[in-house]
Coordinates of C-alpha atoms in Angstrom, one line a residue:
M145 CA 0.0 0.0 0.0
F146 CA 1.2 3.5 -0.9
T147 CA 1.5 5.9 2.0
L148 CA 1.3 9.7 2.2
K149 CA 4.8 9.7 3.8
Q150 CA 6.1 8.2 0.6
M151 CA 4.3 10.6 -1.6
E152 CA 5.4 13.5 0.5
A153 CA 9.0 12.4 0.2
L154 CA 8.9 12.1 -3.5
Y155 CA 7.1 15.4 -4.0
W156 CA 9.6 17.4 -1.9
V157 CA 12.7 15.6 -3.3
A158 CA 11.5 16.5 -6.8
T159 CA 10.5 20.0 -5.8
L160 CA 13.7 20.9 -3.8
G161 CA 16.1 19.0 -6.0
S162 CA 17.8 16.7 -3.5
F163 CA 17.2 14.1 -0.7
E164 CA 19.1 16.3 1.7
A165 CA 16.9 19.4 1.1
A166 CA 13.7 17.4 1.4
A167 CA 14.9 15.9 4.7
S168 CA 15.7 19.3 6.0
Y169 CA 12.3 20.7 5.0
L170 CA 10.4 17.8 6.4
N171 CA 12.5 17.7 9.6
V172 CA 13.5 14.1 9.2
T173 CA 16.8 12.4 8.5
Q174 CA 18.1 11.8 5.0
S175 CA 18.1 8.1 5.5
T176 CA 14.3 8.3 6.3
I177 CA 13.7 10.0 3.0
S178 CA 15.8 7.4 1.2
K179 CA 13.9 4.6 2.8
R180 CA 10.5 6.1 1.8
I181 CA 11.6 6.7 -1.8
G182 CA 13.1 3.1 -1.9
E183 CA 9.8 1.6 -0.6
L184 CA 7.9 3.6 -3.3
E185 CA 10.2 2.7 -6.1
S186 CA 10.0 -1.0 -5.2
R187 CA 6.4 -1.0 -6.4
F188 CA 7.3 0.0 -9.9
S189 CA 9.3 -1.8 -12.7
V190 CA 11.2 1.3 -13.7
P191 CA 13.2 3.9 -11.6
L192 CA 11.4 7.1 -10.5
F193 CA 14.7 9.1 -10.3
D194 CA 17.6 9.4 -12.7
R195 CA 20.6 8.5 -10.5
S196 CA 23.1 9.7 -13.1
A197 CA 22.3 13.3 -12.7
R198 CA 23.9 15.6 -10.1
Q199 CA 20.5 16.5 -8.7
S200 CA 17.6 14.2 -8.0
V201 CA 15.9 14.4 -11.3
L202 CA 12.6 12.6 -12.0
T203 CA 12.2 10.1 -14.8
S204 CA 9.1 10.2 -17.0
K205 CA 7.4 7.7 -14.7
G206 CA 8.6 9.7 -11.7
G207 CA 7.0 12.8 -13.1
D208 CA 3.7 11.0 -13.4
I209 CA 3.9 9.9 -9.8
R210 CA 4.8 13.4 -8.6
D211 CA 1.6 14.8 -10.2
I212 CA -0.4 12.2 -8.4
A213 CA 1.5 12.8 -5.1
E214 CA 0.7 16.5 -5.3
Q215 CA -3.0 15.8 -5.8
M216 CA -2.9 13.4 -2.8
L217 CA -1.2 15.9 -0.6
R218 CA -3.6 18.7 -1.5
L219 CA -6.5 16.4 -0.8
N220 CA -5.0 15.5 2.6
D221 CA -4.6 19.2 3.4
R222 CA -8.3 19.7 2.6
L223 CA -9.2 16.8 4.9
V224 CA -7.1 18.3 7.7
L225 CA -8.7 21.7 7.4
T226 CA -12.2 20.2 7.3
A227 CA -11.5 18.2 10.4
R228 CA -10.3 21.1 12.4
A229 CA -12.5 23.9 13.7
S230 CA -9.9 26.4 12.7
V231 CA -7.2 26.7 10.1
A232 CA -4.6 24.0 10.7
P233 CA -1.2 25.6 11.0
P234 CA 2.0 24.0 9.8
L235 CA 4.4 22.5 12.3
R236 CA 6.8 25.4 11.6
F237 CA 6.4 28.8 9.9
R238 CA 9.4 30.3 8.2
L239 CA 8.8 34.0 7.8
G240 CA 11.1 36.4 6.0
V241 CA 11.0 40.2 6.5
T242 CA 13.2 43.3 5.8
D243 CA 14.8 45.2 8.6
L244 CA 12.0 47.9 8.5
V245 CA 9.4 45.3 9.5
A246 CA 11.8 43.8 12.1
L247 CA 12.3 47.3 13.6
S248 CA 8.6 48.0 13.9
W249 CA 5.6 45.6 14.0
L250 CA 7.3 42.1 13.7
P251 CA 7.3 41.5 17.5
E252 CA 3.5 42.1 17.7
L253 CA 3.0 39.9 14.7
L254 CA 5.0 37.0 16.1
A255 CA 3.3 37.4 19.5
T256 CA -0.1 37.2 17.9
I257 CA 0.8 34.1 15.9
I258 CA 2.1 32.4 19.0
D259 CA -1.1 33.3 20.9
R260 CA -3.3 31.8 18.2
Y261 CA -1.1 28.8 17.5
P262 CA 0.9 28.0 20.7
D263 CA 2.4 24.7 19.2
I264 CA 3.8 26.3 16.1
S265 CA 7.6 26.7 15.7
L266 CA 8.4 30.2 14.3
E267 CA 11.6 30.8 12.3
P268 CA 11.8 34.5 11.4
E269 CA 14.6 35.7 9.0
I270 CA 15.7 39.3 8.5
D271 CA 17.4 40.0 5.2
L272 CA 17.5 42.4 2.2
T273 CA 14.7 42.0 -0.3
A274 CA 16.8 40.2 -2.9
G275 CA 17.9 37.5 -0.4
L276 CA 14.3 37.0 0.8
M277 CA 12.9 36.5 -2.6
E278 CA 15.7 34.1 -3.6
R279 CA 15.0 32.0 -0.5
L280 CA 11.3 32.1 -1.1
T281 CA 11.8 30.8 -4.6
D282 CA 14.1 28.1 -3.3
R283 CA 11.5 27.1 -0.7
K284 CA 13.8 27.9 2.2
I285 CA 11.2 30.3 3.6
D286 CA 7.5 30.2 3.2
F287 CA 6.2 33.8 3.5
V288 CA 7.8 37.1 2.8
I289 CA 7.1 40.8 3.7
C290 CA 9.1 43.1 1.5
P291 CA 8.9 45.8 -1.2
R292 CA 8.8 43.4 -4.2
I293 CA 6.4 41.0 -5.9
T294 CA 6.8 38.1 -8.3
Q295 CA 4.4 37.4 -11.1
H296 CA 5.1 33.6 -11.1
P297 CA 1.7 31.8 -10.9
Q298 CA 2.9 29.8 -7.9
F299 CA 2.9 32.9 -5.7
I300 CA 0.2 35.1 -4.2
N301 CA 0.9 38.8 -3.7
M302 CA -1.0 41.2 -1.5
R303 CA -0.3 44.9 -1.2
L304 CA 0.3 46.2 2.4
G305 CA 0.9 49.9 1.9
E306 CA 3.5 52.6 1.1
I307 CA 6.2 54.3 3.1
E308 CA 7.3 57.9 2.7
L309 CA 11.1 58.3 2.2
V310 CA 12.9 61.5 3.3
W311 CA 16.4 62.9 3.4
M312 CA 17.9 62.9 6.9
A313 CA 21.1 64.1 8.5
S314 CA 22.5 65.1 11.9
P315 CA 21.5 68.6 13.0
K316 CA 25.3 69.1 13.2
L317 CA 25.4 69.0 9.4
C318 CA 22.1 70.7 8.6
G319 CA 21.0 73.0 11.4
D320 CA 18.2 75.0 9.8
D321 CA 15.0 74.5 7.8
Q322 CA 16.1 75.9 4.5
V323 CA 15.7 73.9 1.3
L324 CA 19.1 72.6 0.2
K325 CA 20.1 73.3 -3.4
N326 CA 21.8 70.5 -5.3
D327 CA 25.3 71.9 -4.9
E328 CA 24.7 72.2 -1.1
L329 CA 23.4 68.6 -0.9
L330 CA 26.3 67.2 -2.9
R331 CA 28.9 68.5 -0.4
F332 CA 27.8 65.8 2.1
P333 CA 28.8 62.2 1.8
L334 CA 25.9 60.0 0.8
L335 CA 25.0 57.1 3.2
I336 CA 23.0 54.6 1.2
Q337 CA 21.9 50.9 1.4
S338 CA 24.1 48.4 -0.5
T339 CA 23.4 46.4 -3.6
G340 CA 20.6 43.9 -2.9
S341 CA 18.4 46.5 -1.1
I342 CA 15.1 47.4 -2.9
L343 CA 16.0 51.0 -2.3
R344 CA 18.9 50.9 -4.8
P345 CA 16.7 50.5 -8.0
I346 CA 14.0 52.7 -6.5
L347 CA 16.5 55.5 -5.9
H348 CA 18.4 54.9 -9.1
D349 CA 17.8 58.4 -10.4
V350 CA 19.3 59.8 -7.2
I351 CA 22.2 57.4 -6.5
D352 CA 23.4 56.9 -10.1
N353 CA 22.5 60.2 -11.6
P354 CA 25.5 61.8 -13.3
K355 CA 24.0 65.2 -12.5
L356 CA 24.3 64.4 -8.8
P357 CA 28.0 63.4 -8.3
F358 CA 28.2 63.0 -4.5
A359 CA 31.8 63.4 -3.5
K360 CA 31.7 60.3 -1.4
T361 CA 29.3 57.3 -0.9
I362 CA 29.2 54.9 2.0
S363 CA 27.1 51.8 1.5
C364 CA 25.6 49.6 4.3
N365 CA 23.2 46.7 4.2
N366 CA 21.3 47.7 7.4
M367 CA 19.0 50.6 7.6
A368 CA 19.3 51.1 11.4
A369 CA 23.0 51.3 11.0
L370 CA 22.6 54.0 8.3
A371 CA 20.5 56.0 10.8
E372 CA 23.2 55.7 13.4
L373 CA 25.9 56.7 10.9
A374 CA 23.9 59.7 9.9
A375 CA 23.2 60.6 13.5
F376 CA 26.9 60.5 14.2
G377 CA 27.4 63.1 11.4
L378 CA 29.1 61.0 8.8
G379 CA 26.8 62.1 6.0
I380 CA 23.3 62.5 4.6
T381 CA 21.0 59.6 4.0
I382 CA 17.5 58.5 2.8
L383 CA 15.3 56.8 5.3
P384 CA 11.6 56.0 5.8
K385 CA 10.2 58.9 7.7
A386 CA 7.8 57.0 10.0
F387 CA 10.3 54.4 11.1
F388 CA 12.9 56.8 12.2
S389 CA 10.7 59.6 13.6
K390 CA 12.1 58.8 17.1
Y391 CA 15.5 59.9 15.9
V392 CA 14.0 63.2 14.9
S393 CA 12.0 63.7 18.1
D394 CA 15.2 62.9 20.1
G395 CA 17.1 65.5 18.1
R396 CA 19.6 63.0 16.7
L397 CA 18.4 63.4 13.1
R398 CA 16.8 66.2 11.2
I399 CA 14.5 65.9 8.1
V400 CA 16.3 67.7 5.3
R401 CA 14.3 69.5 2.6
T402 CA 15.9 69.4 -0.9
A403 CA 14.8 70.1 -4.4
I404 CA 14.9 66.4 -5.2
D405 CA 11.6 64.6 -4.8
L406 CA 11.8 61.0 -3.5
P407 CA 9.5 58.1 -4.6
K408 CA 7.4 56.2 -2.1
L409 CA 8.3 52.7 -1.0
E410 CA 5.5 50.1 -1.5
Y411 CA 5.4 46.9 0.6
F412 CA 3.9 43.6 -0.3
I413 CA 3.1 40.1 1.2
T414 CA 4.2 37.2 -1.0
Y415 CA 3.7 33.5 -0.4
R416 CA 3.4 30.2 -2.3
N417 CA 0.0 28.9 -3.3
D418 CA 0.9 25.2 -3.5
Y419 CA 0.8 24.4 0.3
N420 CA -0.7 25.8 3.5
G421 CA -2.7 28.2 1.5
A422 CA -5.5 28.8 4.0
F423 CA -3.0 29.3 6.8
F424 CA -0.9 31.8 4.8
E425 CA -4.0 33.7 3.8
E426 CA -4.9 34.1 7.5
I427 CA -1.4 35.3 8.3
A428 CA -1.6 37.8 5.4
E429 CA -4.8 39.2 6.8
L430 CA -3.2 39.4 10.2
C431 CA -0.3 41.4 8.7
R432 CA -2.7 43.8 7.0
A433 CA -4.4 44.4 10.4
L434 CA -1.2 44.9 12.4
C435 CA 1.2 46.7 10.0
D436 CA 1.6 50.4 10.5
F437 CA 3.5 52.5 8.0
T438 CA 2.3 55.8 9.6
G439 CA 4.7 55.8 12.6
R440 CA 2.1 55.4 15.3
T441 CA 3.6 52.1 16.5
A442 CA 6.9 52.2 14.7
S443 CA 10.1 52.4 16.7
A444 CA 13.7 52.4 15.6
G445 CA 15.1 52.1 19.1

């Protein structure tokens, strides 16, 4: 008799590309995955995997079985959801966010999830947008909150809102409320996020504009660190207004007015639609209820 464990092993080995990756995802040993695949293959007269390839590649017969396995797993998910009074959560939830979310409403989100699902294992990851999207595509995380979407049909995207970006600097550098002309702005070093941040392409017309040749540029992959560098007086930077309003109220930073208009930063939720769909949808709605891009609950401290 075929088992769901065997189908689950084949599906995730085929999806993730190796026995090791499937074992890690399912939280079992690699030998357990090998045993389940071996039991499954023993029922067929032809191999289900091509062992000559570097990765675990399905044969034609293996592809047919994978399609059946996916249907069986989807039906099992429906049965689990139907049997439970509420949405059945996964055993672990791998959530990826940018540092802006981590600096503000991530603690409240995690606390609410734990309150609703006390047995769930949370694995939050904080990274730049490019890294988060790559890990989501590779199935190393399940759910991402960041300023980018993907149009692949296996992903669901939901818009969260937009964030106002402003120039900021230490009052030691800019001590009045005048509007800085371009030549005045360019005399300061530019503190900006490094490659991989979503702000780089959004601010392309500012950072890479030949008409705005900043004398010096300092790149950093952490927005909170940029705020600290700016507060120390090392240069001028571009930050989300709401998230760093505490720096302004404390007198550590000043919002600098310039002749250069800055775009707004849009944030989205992205998750896969091929597993745990009902649970992810509930978490997405929870995010929309808890997120605050106005600064009422944001804190950079």
